[in-house]
Amino acid sequence: MAISKLDVNAVVGGLLRDLAFAQTSNQKMFGYKRAAAAVLSLDESLEHLVRPDRTLQKIAGVGPASTRVILEVLETGGSPTVEQAVAASPKRADIERRRTLRSHFFSRAEVLRILRDDTLDGPDPSEYRGDLQMHSEWSDGAPALVEIVEACLARGYEYAAVTDHSYGLRIAGGMSMAEAEDQHRAIESLNAVYATRFRMIRGIEANISADGSLDLSPDEAARFELVLAAPHAKLRSSDDQTDRLLRAVEHPHVHILAHPRGRIAGSRAGVAADWPVIFAAAAQAGVAVELDGDPARQDLDFTLAADALAAGCLFALDSDAHTTFQLRYADIALAHARLAGIPPDRILNCWPAERLLGWLAGQRRDVSAATSWP
Ligand SMILES: [Zn+2]
């Protein structure tokens, strides 16, 4: 598990965000945030964008002030401009806190470098057959179902699960069960049209409440082919929440524990828990743990993923896309899986459709026999 060199774009992206938070004008703050986002989503390392005369090639969204920061970092490894602005800022303490919440987040350039690094043992991008978390216009995503199918086919996928939010998460446009039923009919007609070319899986992202219960009854959960369970609240608490996640993992209808921590880059650490205990329980219950590829999540990251691998877990590597463009976030999950050295056989997304669908159907345990369900 080696990171051979510094992820310069991630360093610069973090410093530009620090500079954004040190601004008093909203316009300047948005300008630096936009520059940070542009740098983090570049395909190339900034080192390759410096001209022989030590000036920088033009990058869309990056203005002269941000360019100065980039050149400082490339010359010296840090940015005096940013450090001075932070030191003088009344928001200094908050910026220092945010800095502690940026570890193990990769820029896109670093992700692409990891995907090309053939010394790594983990999954090859060509082994990835389909994505198991994404959102459509049926909850808080943008695309129509047919747009998802076409975008997934363009990425070479054989299947995908559409996993809109369930009704407990109203803030994210969660689907009622009646809407879910309509969505299932729409998915069935698409599957009939695409037949052997593509299989859309009827999924749902259930919300794990503070006590570990789900916002779906067992009967309701049973109507979906794939149930993700994910925490969306109480993610800024430092209280131990091992029991909360154990209860979710032991739920008889859950297939995948999605973005297990609920961390957000530079914003919150997510759930504090005894992860080896949770991974052991997930392995025991046959529940897969997710590497969520949203650039701001990267959750689990490669370090915790290595622990989950040692505990015997299965994995899902997902984009958590809310637009078809964001389907490429699956690359980020793949990069973490490669660094963690997860064998493709342990990754649901690398299984042929038949094996995956068989596992999904068999995974659903007899609810009446489950003791942990109230
Ligand atoms: Zn979620």
mmCIF file of C-alpha atoms and ligand atoms in Angstrom:
data_model
loop_
_atom_site.group_PDB
_atom_site.id
_atom_site.type_symbol
_atom_site.label_atom_id
_atom_site.label_comp_id
_atom_site.label_asym_id
_atom_site.label_seq_id
_atom_site.Cartn_x
_atom_site.Cartn_y
_atom_site.Cartn_z
ATOM 1 C CA MET A 1 0.000 0.000 0.000
ATOM 2 C CA ALA A 2 2.350 2.710 -1.188
ATOM 3 C CA ILE A 3 1.679 6.255 -2.267
ATOM 4 C CA SER A 4 4.756 6.868 -4.309
ATOM 5 C CA LYS A 5 4.603 10.653 -4.365
ATOM 6 C CA LEU A 6 2.773 13.657 -3.112
ATOM 7 C CA ASP A 7 -0.674 14.429 -4.520
ATOM 8 C CA VAL A 8 0.172 18.048 -5.400
ATOM 9 C CA ASN A 9 -3.292 18.807 -6.779
ATOM 10 C CA ALA A 10 -4.895 17.725 -3.492
ATOM 11 C CA VAL A 11 -2.460 19.909 -1.516
ATOM 12 C CA VAL A 12 -3.219 22.921 -3.718
ATOM 13 C CA GLY A 13 -6.972 22.234 -3.634
ATOM 14 C CA GLY A 14 -6.857 22.204 0.177
ATOM 15 C CA LEU A 15 -4.850 25.438 0.372
ATOM 16 C CA LEU A 16 -7.213 27.218 -2.047
ATOM 17 C CA ARG A 17 -10.117 26.158 0.141
ATOM 18 C CA ASP A 18 -8.284 27.532 3.200
ATOM 19 C CA LEU A 19 -7.859 30.798 1.318
ATOM 20 C CA ALA A 20 -11.558 30.762 0.398
ATOM 21 C CA PHE A 21 -12.586 30.467 4.048
ATOM 22 C CA ALA A 22 -10.201 33.296 5.014
ATOM 23 C CA GLN A 23 -12.023 35.758 2.722
ATOM 24 C CA THR A 24 -14.481 38.359 3.958
ATOM 25 C CA SER A 25 -16.050 38.915 0.535
ATOM 26 C CA ASN A 26 -18.405 36.206 -0.696
ATOM 27 C CA GLN A 27 -17.358 36.831 -4.267
ATOM 28 C CA LYS A 28 -13.701 36.127 -3.472
ATOM 29 C CA MET A 29 -14.643 33.119 -1.375
ATOM 30 C CA PHE A 30 -16.575 31.589 -4.294
ATOM 31 C CA GLY A 31 -13.705 32.409 -6.651
ATOM 32 C CA TYR A 32 -11.179 30.438 -4.584
ATOM 33 C CA LYS A 33 -13.639 27.575 -4.052
ATOM 34 C CA ARG A 34 -14.156 27.406 -7.811
ATOM 35 C CA ALA A 35 -10.385 27.370 -8.356
ATOM 36 C CA ALA A 36 -9.994 24.583 -5.767
ATOM 37 C CA ALA A 37 -12.664 22.496 -7.501
ATOM 38 C CA ALA A 38 -11.024 23.074 -10.899
ATOM 39 C CA VAL A 39 -7.621 21.911 -9.616
ATOM 40 C CA LEU A 40 -9.040 18.859 -7.811
ATOM 41 C CA SER A 41 -10.830 17.689 -10.969
ATOM 42 C CA LEU A 42 -7.878 18.123 -13.379
ATOM 43 C CA ASP A 43 -6.774 14.952 -15.154
ATOM 44 C CA GLU A 44 -3.114 15.995 -14.989
ATOM 45 C CA SER A 45 -0.822 16.824 -12.112
ATOM 46 C CA LEU A 46 -0.116 20.568 -11.883
ATOM 47 C CA GLU A 47 3.572 19.697 -12.190
ATOM 48 C CA HIS A 48 2.906 18.824 -15.826
ATOM 49 C CA LEU A 49 1.187 22.159 -16.524
ATOM 50 C CA VAL A 50 4.188 24.372 -15.754
ATOM 51 C CA ARG A 51 5.896 25.854 -18.810
ATOM 52 C CA PRO A 52 9.715 25.947 -19.120
ATOM 53 C CA ASP A 53 9.640 29.661 -18.162
ATOM 54 C CA ARG A 54 7.973 28.693 -14.834
ATOM 55 C CA THR A 55 4.575 30.104 -15.749
ATOM 56 C CA LEU A 56 1.428 28.019 -15.601
ATOM 57 C CA GLN A 57 -0.731 26.894 -18.505
ATOM 58 C CA LYS A 58 -4.206 28.389 -18.432
ATOM 59 C CA ILE A 59 -6.645 26.326 -16.341
ATOM 60 C CA ALA A 60 -10.369 27.061 -16.708
ATOM 61 C CA GLY A 61 -11.756 28.468 -13.440
ATOM 62 C CA VAL A 62 -8.328 29.416 -12.029
ATOM 63 C CA GLY A 63 -7.528 33.162 -11.855
ATOM 64 C CA PRO A 64 -4.229 35.027 -11.279
ATOM 65 C CA ALA A 65 -4.400 34.982 -7.445
ATOM 66 C CA SER A 66 -4.934 31.205 -7.378
ATOM 67 C CA THR A 67 -2.214 30.759 -9.988
ATOM 68 C CA ARG A 68 0.233 32.494 -7.621
ATOM 69 C CA VAL A 69 -0.659 29.976 -4.883
ATOM 70 C CA ILE A 70 -0.128 27.074 -7.294
ATOM 71 C CA LEU A 71 3.315 28.339 -8.345
ATOM 72 C CA GLU A 72 4.321 28.876 -4.698
ATOM 73 C CA VAL A 73 3.394 25.281 -3.871
ATOM 74 C CA LEU A 74 5.254 23.922 -6.890
ATOM 75 C CA GLU A 75 8.353 25.952 -5.965
ATOM 76 C CA THR A 76 8.415 25.501 -2.189
ATOM 77 C CA GLY A 77 5.901 22.808 -1.206
ATOM 78 C CA GLY A 78 3.756 25.369 0.655
ATOM 79 C CA SER A 79 2.103 28.741 0.165
ATOM 80 C CA PRO A 80 3.226 31.803 2.181
ATOM 81 C CA THR A 81 0.295 33.703 0.631
ATOM 82 C CA VAL A 82 -2.217 31.257 2.137
ATOM 83 C CA GLU A 83 -0.437 30.984 5.492
ATOM 84 C CA GLN A 84 -0.432 34.767 5.905
ATOM 85 C CA ALA A 85 -4.119 35.016 5.009
ATOM 86 C CA VAL A 86 -5.014 32.235 7.448
ATOM 87 C CA ALA A 87 -2.920 33.718 10.272
ATOM 88 C CA ALA A 88 -4.642 37.083 9.834
ATOM 89 C CA SER A 89 -8.134 35.622 9.550
ATOM 90 C CA PRO A 90 -10.677 35.748 12.394
ATOM 91 C CA LYS A 91 -11.779 32.310 11.123
ATOM 92 C CA ARG A 92 -8.343 30.838 11.738
ATOM 93 C CA ALA A 93 -9.513 28.248 14.303
ATOM 94 C CA ASP A 94 -12.208 26.976 11.948
ATOM 95 C CA ILE A 95 -9.716 26.746 9.068
ATOM 96 C CA GLU A 96 -7.284 24.784 11.290
ATOM 97 C CA ARG A 97 -10.147 22.396 12.160
ATOM 98 C CA ARG A 98 -11.004 21.896 8.485
ATOM 99 C CA ARG A 99 -7.360 21.095 7.749
ATOM 100 C CA THR A 100 -7.533 18.079 10.047
ATOM 101 C CA LEU A 101 -10.414 16.688 7.948
ATOM 102 C CA ARG A 102 -8.600 16.254 4.652
ATOM 103 C CA SER A 103 -6.614 13.058 5.017
ATOM 104 C CA HIS A 104 -6.802 10.299 2.440
ATOM 105 C CA PHE A 105 -8.717 12.331 -0.125
ATOM 106 C CA PHE A 106 -7.290 12.041 -3.635
ATOM 107 C CA SER A 107 -7.441 14.525 -6.466
ATOM 108 C CA ARG A 108 -8.620 13.184 -9.827
ATOM 109 C CA ALA A 109 -5.087 13.364 -11.238
ATOM 110 C CA GLU A 110 -3.862 11.134 -8.397
ATOM 111 C CA VAL A 111 -6.791 8.730 -8.963
ATOM 112 C CA LEU A 112 -5.871 8.395 -12.640
ATOM 113 C CA ARG A 113 -2.209 7.816 -11.700
ATOM 114 C CA ILE A 114 -3.239 5.034 -9.288
ATOM 115 C CA LEU A 115 -5.457 3.434 -11.959
ATOM 116 C CA ARG A 116 -2.443 3.351 -14.322
ATOM 117 C CA ASP A 117 -0.007 2.006 -11.705
ATOM 118 C CA ASP A 118 0.403 -1.642 -12.683
ATOM 119 C CA THR A 119 2.409 -2.510 -9.560
ATOM 120 C CA LEU A 120 -0.878 -2.519 -7.593
ATOM 121 C CA ASP A 121 -2.811 -5.750 -7.072
ATOM 122 C CA GLY A 122 -6.362 -4.486 -6.677
ATOM 123 C CA PRO A 123 -9.112 -4.408 -9.317
ATOM 124 C CA ASP A 124 -8.339 -3.244 -12.836
ATOM 125 C CA PRO A 125 -10.832 -0.694 -14.238
ATOM 126 C CA SER A 126 -11.599 -3.171 -17.043
ATOM 127 C CA GLU A 127 -12.903 -5.649 -14.431
ATOM 128 C CA TYR A 128 -15.572 -3.227 -13.212
ATOM 129 C CA ARG A 129 -18.954 -4.357 -14.599
ATOM 130 C CA GLY A 130 -21.470 -2.018 -12.962
ATOM 131 C CA ASP A 131 -22.138 0.619 -10.356
ATOM 132 C CA LEU A 132 -24.336 -0.042 -7.318
ATOM 133 C CA GLN A 133 -25.131 3.405 -5.958
ATOM 134 C CA MET A 134 -26.606 6.291 -7.945
ATOM 135 C CA HIS A 135 -29.519 8.684 -7.816
ATOM 136 C CA SER A 136 -32.060 9.576 -10.484
ATOM 137 C CA GLU A 137 -34.752 12.193 -10.945
ATOM 138 C CA TRP A 138 -36.922 9.991 -8.733
ATOM 139 C CA SER A 139 -35.159 11.456 -5.656
ATOM 140 C CA ASP A 140 -32.342 14.047 -5.529
ATOM 141 C CA GLY A 141 -30.523 13.063 -8.739
ATOM 142 C CA ALA A 142 -30.822 14.749 -12.145
ATOM 143 C CA PRO A 143 -30.988 12.002 -14.786
ATOM 144 C CA ALA A 144 -33.947 10.059 -16.092
ATOM 145 C CA LEU A 145 -33.589 6.278 -15.870
ATOM 146 C CA VAL A 146 -33.023 5.895 -19.606
ATOM 147 C CA GLU A 147 -30.205 8.467 -19.457
ATOM 148 C CA ILE A 148 -28.575 6.394 -16.723
ATOM 149 C CA VAL A 149 -28.769 3.247 -18.841
ATOM 150 C CA GLU A 150 -27.211 4.978 -21.849
ATOM 151 C CA ALA A 151 -24.441 6.601 -19.762
ATOM 152 C CA CYS A 152 -23.632 3.274 -18.090
ATOM 153 C CA LEU A 153 -23.496 1.503 -21.456
ATOM 154 C CA ALA A 154 -21.121 4.219 -22.678
ATOM 155 C CA ARG A 155 -18.846 3.350 -19.722
ATOM 156 C CA GLY A 156 -18.974 -0.312 -20.701
ATOM 157 C CA TYR A 157 -21.163 -1.488 -17.822
ATOM 158 C CA GLU A 158 -23.401 -4.556 -17.913
ATOM 159 C CA TYR A 159 -25.635 -3.491 -15.050
ATOM 160 C CA ALA A 160 -26.279 -0.742 -12.510
ATOM 161 C CA ALA A 161 -28.435 -0.295 -9.450
ATOM 162 C CA VAL A 162 -30.465 2.867 -9.198
ATOM 163 C CA THR A 163 -30.624 3.604 -5.479
ATOM 164 C CA ASP A 164 -32.789 6.626 -4.837
ATOM 165 C CA HIS A 165 -33.374 7.725 -1.262
ATOM 166 C CA SER A 166 -36.193 6.128 0.691
ATOM 167 C CA TYR A 167 -38.999 8.144 2.222
ATOM 168 C CA GLY A 168 -37.294 8.734 5.577
ATOM 169 C CA LEU A 169 -34.887 11.203 3.971
ATOM 170 C CA ARG A 170 -37.324 13.910 2.901
ATOM 171 C CA ILE A 171 -34.530 16.488 2.538
ATOM 172 C CA ALA A 172 -33.173 14.389 -0.345
ATOM 173 C CA GLY A 173 -36.564 13.920 -2.009
ATOM 174 C CA GLY A 174 -36.978 10.386 -0.643
ATOM 175 C CA MET A 175 -39.437 8.199 -2.585
ATOM 176 C CA SER A 176 -42.695 7.061 -1.045
ATOM 177 C CA MET A 177 -43.453 3.357 -1.454
ATOM 178 C CA ALA A 178 -46.079 4.273 -4.062
ATOM 179 C CA GLU A 179 -43.419 6.155 -6.045
ATOM 180 C CA ALA A 180 -41.034 3.233 -5.638
ATOM 181 C CA GLU A 181 -43.684 0.974 -7.137
ATOM 182 C CA ASP A 182 -44.013 3.300 -10.146
ATOM 183 C CA GLN A 183 -40.250 3.426 -10.485
ATOM 184 C CA HIS A 184 -40.089 -0.378 -10.465
ATOM 185 C CA ARG A 185 -42.549 -0.523 -13.363
ATOM 186 C CA ALA A 186 -40.402 2.001 -15.268
ATOM 187 C CA ILE A 187 -37.285 -0.097 -14.589
ATOM 188 C CA GLU A 188 -39.005 -3.288 -15.729
ATOM 189 C CA SER A 189 -39.980 -1.686 -19.056
ATOM 190 C CA LEU A 190 -36.409 -0.481 -19.589
ATOM 191 C CA ASN A 191 -35.046 -3.919 -18.767
ATOM 192 C CA ALA A 192 -37.447 -5.393 -21.330
ATOM 193 C CA VAL A 193 -36.185 -2.951 -23.974
ATOM 194 C CA TYR A 194 -32.460 -3.403 -23.239
ATOM 195 C CA ALA A 195 -32.900 -7.132 -22.622
ATOM 196 C CA THR A 196 -29.477 -8.808 -22.790
ATOM 197 C CA ARG A 197 -27.577 -5.528 -23.272
ATOM 198 C CA PHE A 198 -28.123 -4.049 -19.817
ATOM 199 C CA ARG A 199 -29.776 -4.893 -16.524
ATOM 200 C CA MET A 200 -30.991 -2.139 -14.203
ATOM 201 C CA ILE A 201 -31.313 -3.301 -10.592
ATOM 202 C CA ARG A 202 -34.140 -2.004 -8.400
ATOM 203 C CA GLY A 203 -32.271 -0.522 -5.448
ATOM 204 C CA ILE A 204 -32.929 1.845 -2.572
ATOM 205 C CA GLU A 205 -30.730 3.873 -0.234
ATOM 206 C CA ALA A 206 -32.321 3.416 3.159
ATOM 207 C CA ASN A 207 -31.481 5.847 5.919
ATOM 208 C CA ILE A 208 -29.941 4.595 9.162
ATOM 209 C CA SER A 209 -31.552 6.572 11.956
ATOM 210 C CA ALA A 210 -29.693 7.607 15.112
ATOM 211 C CA ASP A 211 -30.673 4.373 16.899
ATOM 212 C CA GLY A 212 -29.588 2.147 13.998
ATOM 213 C CA SER A 213 -33.061 1.282 12.704
ATOM 214 C CA LEU A 214 -33.924 1.805 9.026
ATOM 215 C CA ASP A 215 -36.611 3.976 7.494
ATOM 216 C CA LEU A 216 -38.065 0.902 5.760
ATOM 217 C CA SER A 217 -40.085 -1.878 7.335
ATOM 218 C CA PRO A 218 -38.959 -5.441 6.540
ATOM 219 C CA ASP A 219 -41.899 -5.842 4.129
ATOM 220 C CA GLU A 220 -40.987 -2.627 2.351
ATOM 221 C CA ALA A 221 -37.280 -3.471 2.171
ATOM 222 C CA ALA A 222 -38.163 -6.845 0.647
ATOM 223 C CA ARG A 223 -39.652 -5.122 -2.411
ATOM 224 C CA PHE A 224 -36.215 -3.941 -3.580
ATOM 225 C CA GLU A 225 -33.571 -6.131 -5.170
ATOM 226 C CA LEU A 226 -30.756 -4.191 -3.484
ATOM 227 C CA VAL A 227 -30.888 -2.336 -0.166
ATOM 228 C CA LEU A 228 -28.114 0.095 0.748
ATOM 229 C CA ALA A 229 -28.140 1.363 4.303
ATOM 230 C CA ALA A 230 -26.345 4.639 5.023
ATOM 231 C CA PRO A 231 -26.075 7.187 7.822
ATOM 232 C CA HIS A 232 -27.087 10.775 6.964
ATOM 233 C CA ALA A 233 -27.488 12.329 10.425
ATOM 234 C CA LYS A 234 -25.557 12.585 13.691
ATOM 235 C CA LEU A 235 -22.332 12.736 11.663
ATOM 236 C CA ARG A 236 -20.661 15.515 13.660
ATOM 237 C CA SER A 237 -20.805 13.753 17.005
ATOM 238 C CA SER A 238 -17.677 12.317 18.593
ATOM 239 C CA ASP A 239 -19.778 9.809 20.595
ATOM 240 C CA ASP A 240 -19.045 6.172 19.809
ATOM 241 C CA GLN A 241 -21.721 4.880 17.396
ATOM 242 C CA THR A 242 -20.624 1.286 17.007
ATOM 243 C CA ASP A 243 -24.008 -0.023 18.186
ATOM 244 C CA ARG A 244 -25.846 2.127 15.654
ATOM 245 C CA LEU A 245 -23.951 0.643 12.719
ATOM 246 C CA LEU A 246 -24.000 -2.891 14.143
ATOM 247 C CA ARG A 247 -27.767 -2.751 14.261
ATOM 248 C CA ALA A 248 -27.895 -1.616 10.625
ATOM 249 C CA VAL A 249 -25.493 -4.346 9.513
ATOM 250 C CA GLU A 250 -27.543 -6.985 11.306
ATOM 251 C CA HIS A 251 -30.756 -5.885 9.605
ATOM 252 C CA PRO A 252 -31.900 -8.913 7.607
ATOM 253 C CA HIS A 253 -32.576 -6.992 4.375
ATOM 254 C CA VAL A 254 -29.439 -4.895 4.076
ATOM 255 C CA HIS A 255 -26.941 -5.816 1.338
ATOM 256 C CA ILE A 256 -24.459 -2.951 1.510
ATOM 257 C CA LEU A 257 -23.369 -0.543 4.251
ATOM 258 C CA ALA A 258 -22.943 2.608 2.155
ATOM 259 C CA HIS A 259 -20.588 5.544 2.884
ATOM 260 C CA PRO A 260 -20.125 3.989 6.335
ATOM 261 C CA ARG A 261 -18.617 7.024 8.072
ATOM 262 C CA GLY A 262 -20.534 9.843 6.403
ATOM 263 C CA ARG A 263 -17.398 11.989 6.361
ATOM 264 C CA ILE A 264 -17.127 15.083 4.141
ATOM 265 C CA ALA A 265 -13.751 16.491 3.080
ATOM 266 C CA GLY A 266 -12.733 19.519 5.122
ATOM 267 C CA SER A 267 -16.083 19.600 6.881
ATOM 268 C CA ARG A 268 -16.857 16.653 9.153
ATOM 269 C CA ALA A 269 -15.200 13.444 10.330
ATOM 270 C CA GLY A 270 -18.382 11.362 10.283
ATOM 271 C CA VAL A 271 -19.276 8.532 12.636
ATOM 272 C CA ALA A 272 -16.803 7.557 15.355
ATOM 273 C CA ALA A 273 -16.946 3.794 15.855
ATOM 274 C CA ASP A 274 -14.960 0.648 16.535
ATOM 275 C CA TRP A 275 -14.466 -0.227 12.876
ATOM 276 C CA PRO A 276 -12.862 -3.670 13.285
ATOM 277 C CA VAL A 277 -15.943 -4.739 15.271
ATOM 278 C CA ILE A 278 -18.280 -3.429 12.569
ATOM 279 C CA PHE A 279 -16.256 -5.034 9.769
ATOM 280 C CA ALA A 280 -16.249 -8.384 11.591
ATOM 281 C CA ALA A 281 -20.039 -8.179 11.994
ATOM 282 C CA ALA A 282 -20.494 -7.223 8.326
ATOM 283 C CA ALA A 283 -18.327 -10.146 7.219
ATOM 284 C CA GLN A 284 -20.299 -12.475 9.487
ATOM 285 C CA ALA A 285 -23.661 -11.198 8.207
ATOM 286 C CA GLY A 286 -22.506 -11.214 4.579
ATOM 287 C CA VAL A 287 -23.116 -7.481 4.237
ATOM 288 C CA ALA A 288 -20.762 -5.699 1.843
ATOM 289 C CA VAL A 289 -19.090 -2.431 2.836
ATOM 290 C CA GLU A 290 -18.942 0.396 0.343
ATOM 291 C CA LEU A 291 -16.122 2.525 -0.997
ATOM 292 C CA ASP A 292 -18.145 5.586 -1.999
ATOM 293 C CA GLY A 293 -16.379 7.442 -4.820
ATOM 294 C CA ASP A 294 -17.911 10.885 -4.390
ATOM 295 C CA PRO A 295 -14.766 13.100 -4.293
ATOM 296 C CA ALA A 296 -15.922 14.790 -1.072
ATOM 297 C CA ARG A 297 -16.698 11.422 0.585
ATOM 298 C CA GLN A 298 -14.059 8.818 -0.444
ATOM 299 C CA ASP A 299 -15.640 6.701 2.283
ATOM 300 C CA LEU A 300 -14.304 4.127 3.158
ATOM 301 C CA ASP A 301 -10.802 5.221 2.204
ATOM 302 C CA PHE A 302 -7.991 2.758 1.416
ATOM 303 C CA THR A 303 -6.769 2.490 5.024
ATOM 304 C CA LEU A 304 -10.124 1.416 6.478
ATOM 305 C CA ALA A 305 -10.773 -0.661 3.361
ATOM 306 C CA ALA A 306 -7.597 -2.632 4.134
ATOM 307 C CA ASP A 307 -8.946 -3.301 7.643
ATOM 308 C CA ALA A 308 -12.276 -4.448 6.188
ATOM 309 C CA LEU A 309 -10.416 -6.717 3.780
ATOM 310 C CA ALA A 310 -8.513 -8.295 6.669
ATOM 311 C CA ALA A 311 -11.834 -8.822 8.486
ATOM 312 C CA GLY A 312 -13.145 -10.827 5.502
ATOM 313 C CA CYS A 313 -15.645 -8.319 4.116
ATOM 314 C CA LEU A 314 -17.150 -8.099 0.663
ATOM 315 C CA PHE A 315 -17.038 -4.693 -1.049
ATOM 316 C CA ALA A 316 -19.080 -2.421 -3.290
ATOM 317 C CA LEU A 317 -17.264 0.328 -5.245
ATOM 318 C CA ASP A 318 -19.789 2.969 -6.189
ATOM 319 C CA SER A 319 -20.002 6.452 -7.699
ATOM 320 C CA ASP A 320 -22.943 7.790 -5.648
ATOM 321 C CA ALA A 321 -23.599 9.807 -8.823
ATOM 322 C CA HIS A 322 -26.379 12.382 -8.935
ATOM 323 C CA THR A 323 -25.696 13.211 -12.610
ATOM 324 C CA THR A 324 -24.517 10.970 -15.445
ATOM 325 C CA PHE A 325 -21.202 12.908 -15.561
ATOM 326 C CA GLN A 326 -20.582 11.876 -11.954
ATOM 327 C CA LEU A 327 -20.622 8.187 -12.876
ATOM 328 C CA ARG A 328 -16.874 8.682 -13.324
ATOM 329 C CA TYR A 329 -16.600 8.950 -9.523
ATOM 330 C CA ALA A 330 -16.475 5.149 -9.572
ATOM 331 C CA ASP A 331 -12.823 5.677 -10.614
ATOM 332 C CA ILE A 332 -12.128 7.152 -7.165
ATOM 333 C CA ALA A 333 -13.562 4.092 -5.413
ATOM 334 C CA LEU A 334 -11.484 1.886 -7.719
ATOM 335 C CA ALA A 335 -8.316 3.807 -6.818
ATOM 336 C CA HIS A 336 -8.866 3.247 -3.081
ATOM 337 C CA ALA A 337 -9.604 -0.439 -3.725
ATOM 338 C CA ARG A 338 -6.367 -0.785 -5.706
ATOM 339 C CA LEU A 339 -4.334 0.783 -2.912
ATOM 340 C CA ALA A 340 -6.027 -1.512 -0.392
ATOM 341 C CA GLY A 341 -5.261 -4.497 -2.652
ATOM 342 C CA ILE A 342 -8.827 -5.831 -2.676
ATOM 343 C CA PRO A 343 -9.083 -8.904 -4.946
ATOM 344 C CA PRO A 344 -11.780 -8.519 -7.663
ATOM 345 C CA ASP A 345 -13.494 -11.670 -6.402
ATOM 346 C CA ARG A 346 -14.362 -9.812 -3.180
ATOM 347 C CA ILE A 347 -15.912 -6.895 -5.107
ATOM 348 C CA LEU A 348 -19.599 -7.184 -6.039
ATOM 349 C CA ASN A 349 -19.129 -4.808 -9.004
ATOM 350 C CA CYS A 350 -16.623 -7.202 -10.599
ATOM 351 C CA TRP A 351 -19.043 -10.134 -10.541
ATOM 352 C CA PRO A 352 -21.010 -11.198 -13.622
ATOM 353 C CA ALA A 353 -24.658 -10.081 -13.454
ATOM 354 C CA GLU A 354 -25.924 -13.594 -12.811
ATOM 355 C CA ARG A 355 -23.686 -14.099 -9.796
ATOM 356 C CA LEU A 356 -24.526 -10.675 -8.403
ATOM 357 C CA LEU A 357 -28.283 -11.122 -8.820
ATOM 358 C CA GLY A 358 -28.085 -14.571 -7.239
ATOM 359 C CA TRP A 359 -26.185 -13.166 -4.274
ATOM 360 C CA LEU A 360 -28.644 -10.278 -3.876
ATOM 361 C CA ALA A 361 -31.604 -12.670 -3.856
ATOM 362 C CA GLY A 362 -29.981 -15.188 -1.518
ATOM 363 C CA GLN A 363 -28.630 -12.577 0.838
ATOM 364 C CA ARG A 364 -32.115 -11.637 1.968
ATOM 365 C CA ARG A 365 -32.512 -13.631 5.136
ATOM 366 C CA ASP A 366 -35.718 -14.915 6.660
ATOM 367 C CA VAL A 367 -37.098 -11.994 8.635
ATOM 368 C CA SER A 368 -39.082 -14.148 11.044
ATOM 369 C CA ALA A 369 -35.868 -15.905 12.073
ATOM 370 C CA ALA A 370 -33.988 -12.675 12.756
ATOM 371 C CA THR A 371 -33.710 -11.799 16.401
ATOM 372 C CA SER A 372 -32.208 -8.335 16.142
ATOM 373 C CA TRP A 373 -35.215 -6.887 14.327
ATOM 374 C CA PRO A 374 -37.805 -5.425 16.733
HETATM 375 ZN ZN ZN B 1 -26.263 8.668 1.051
#
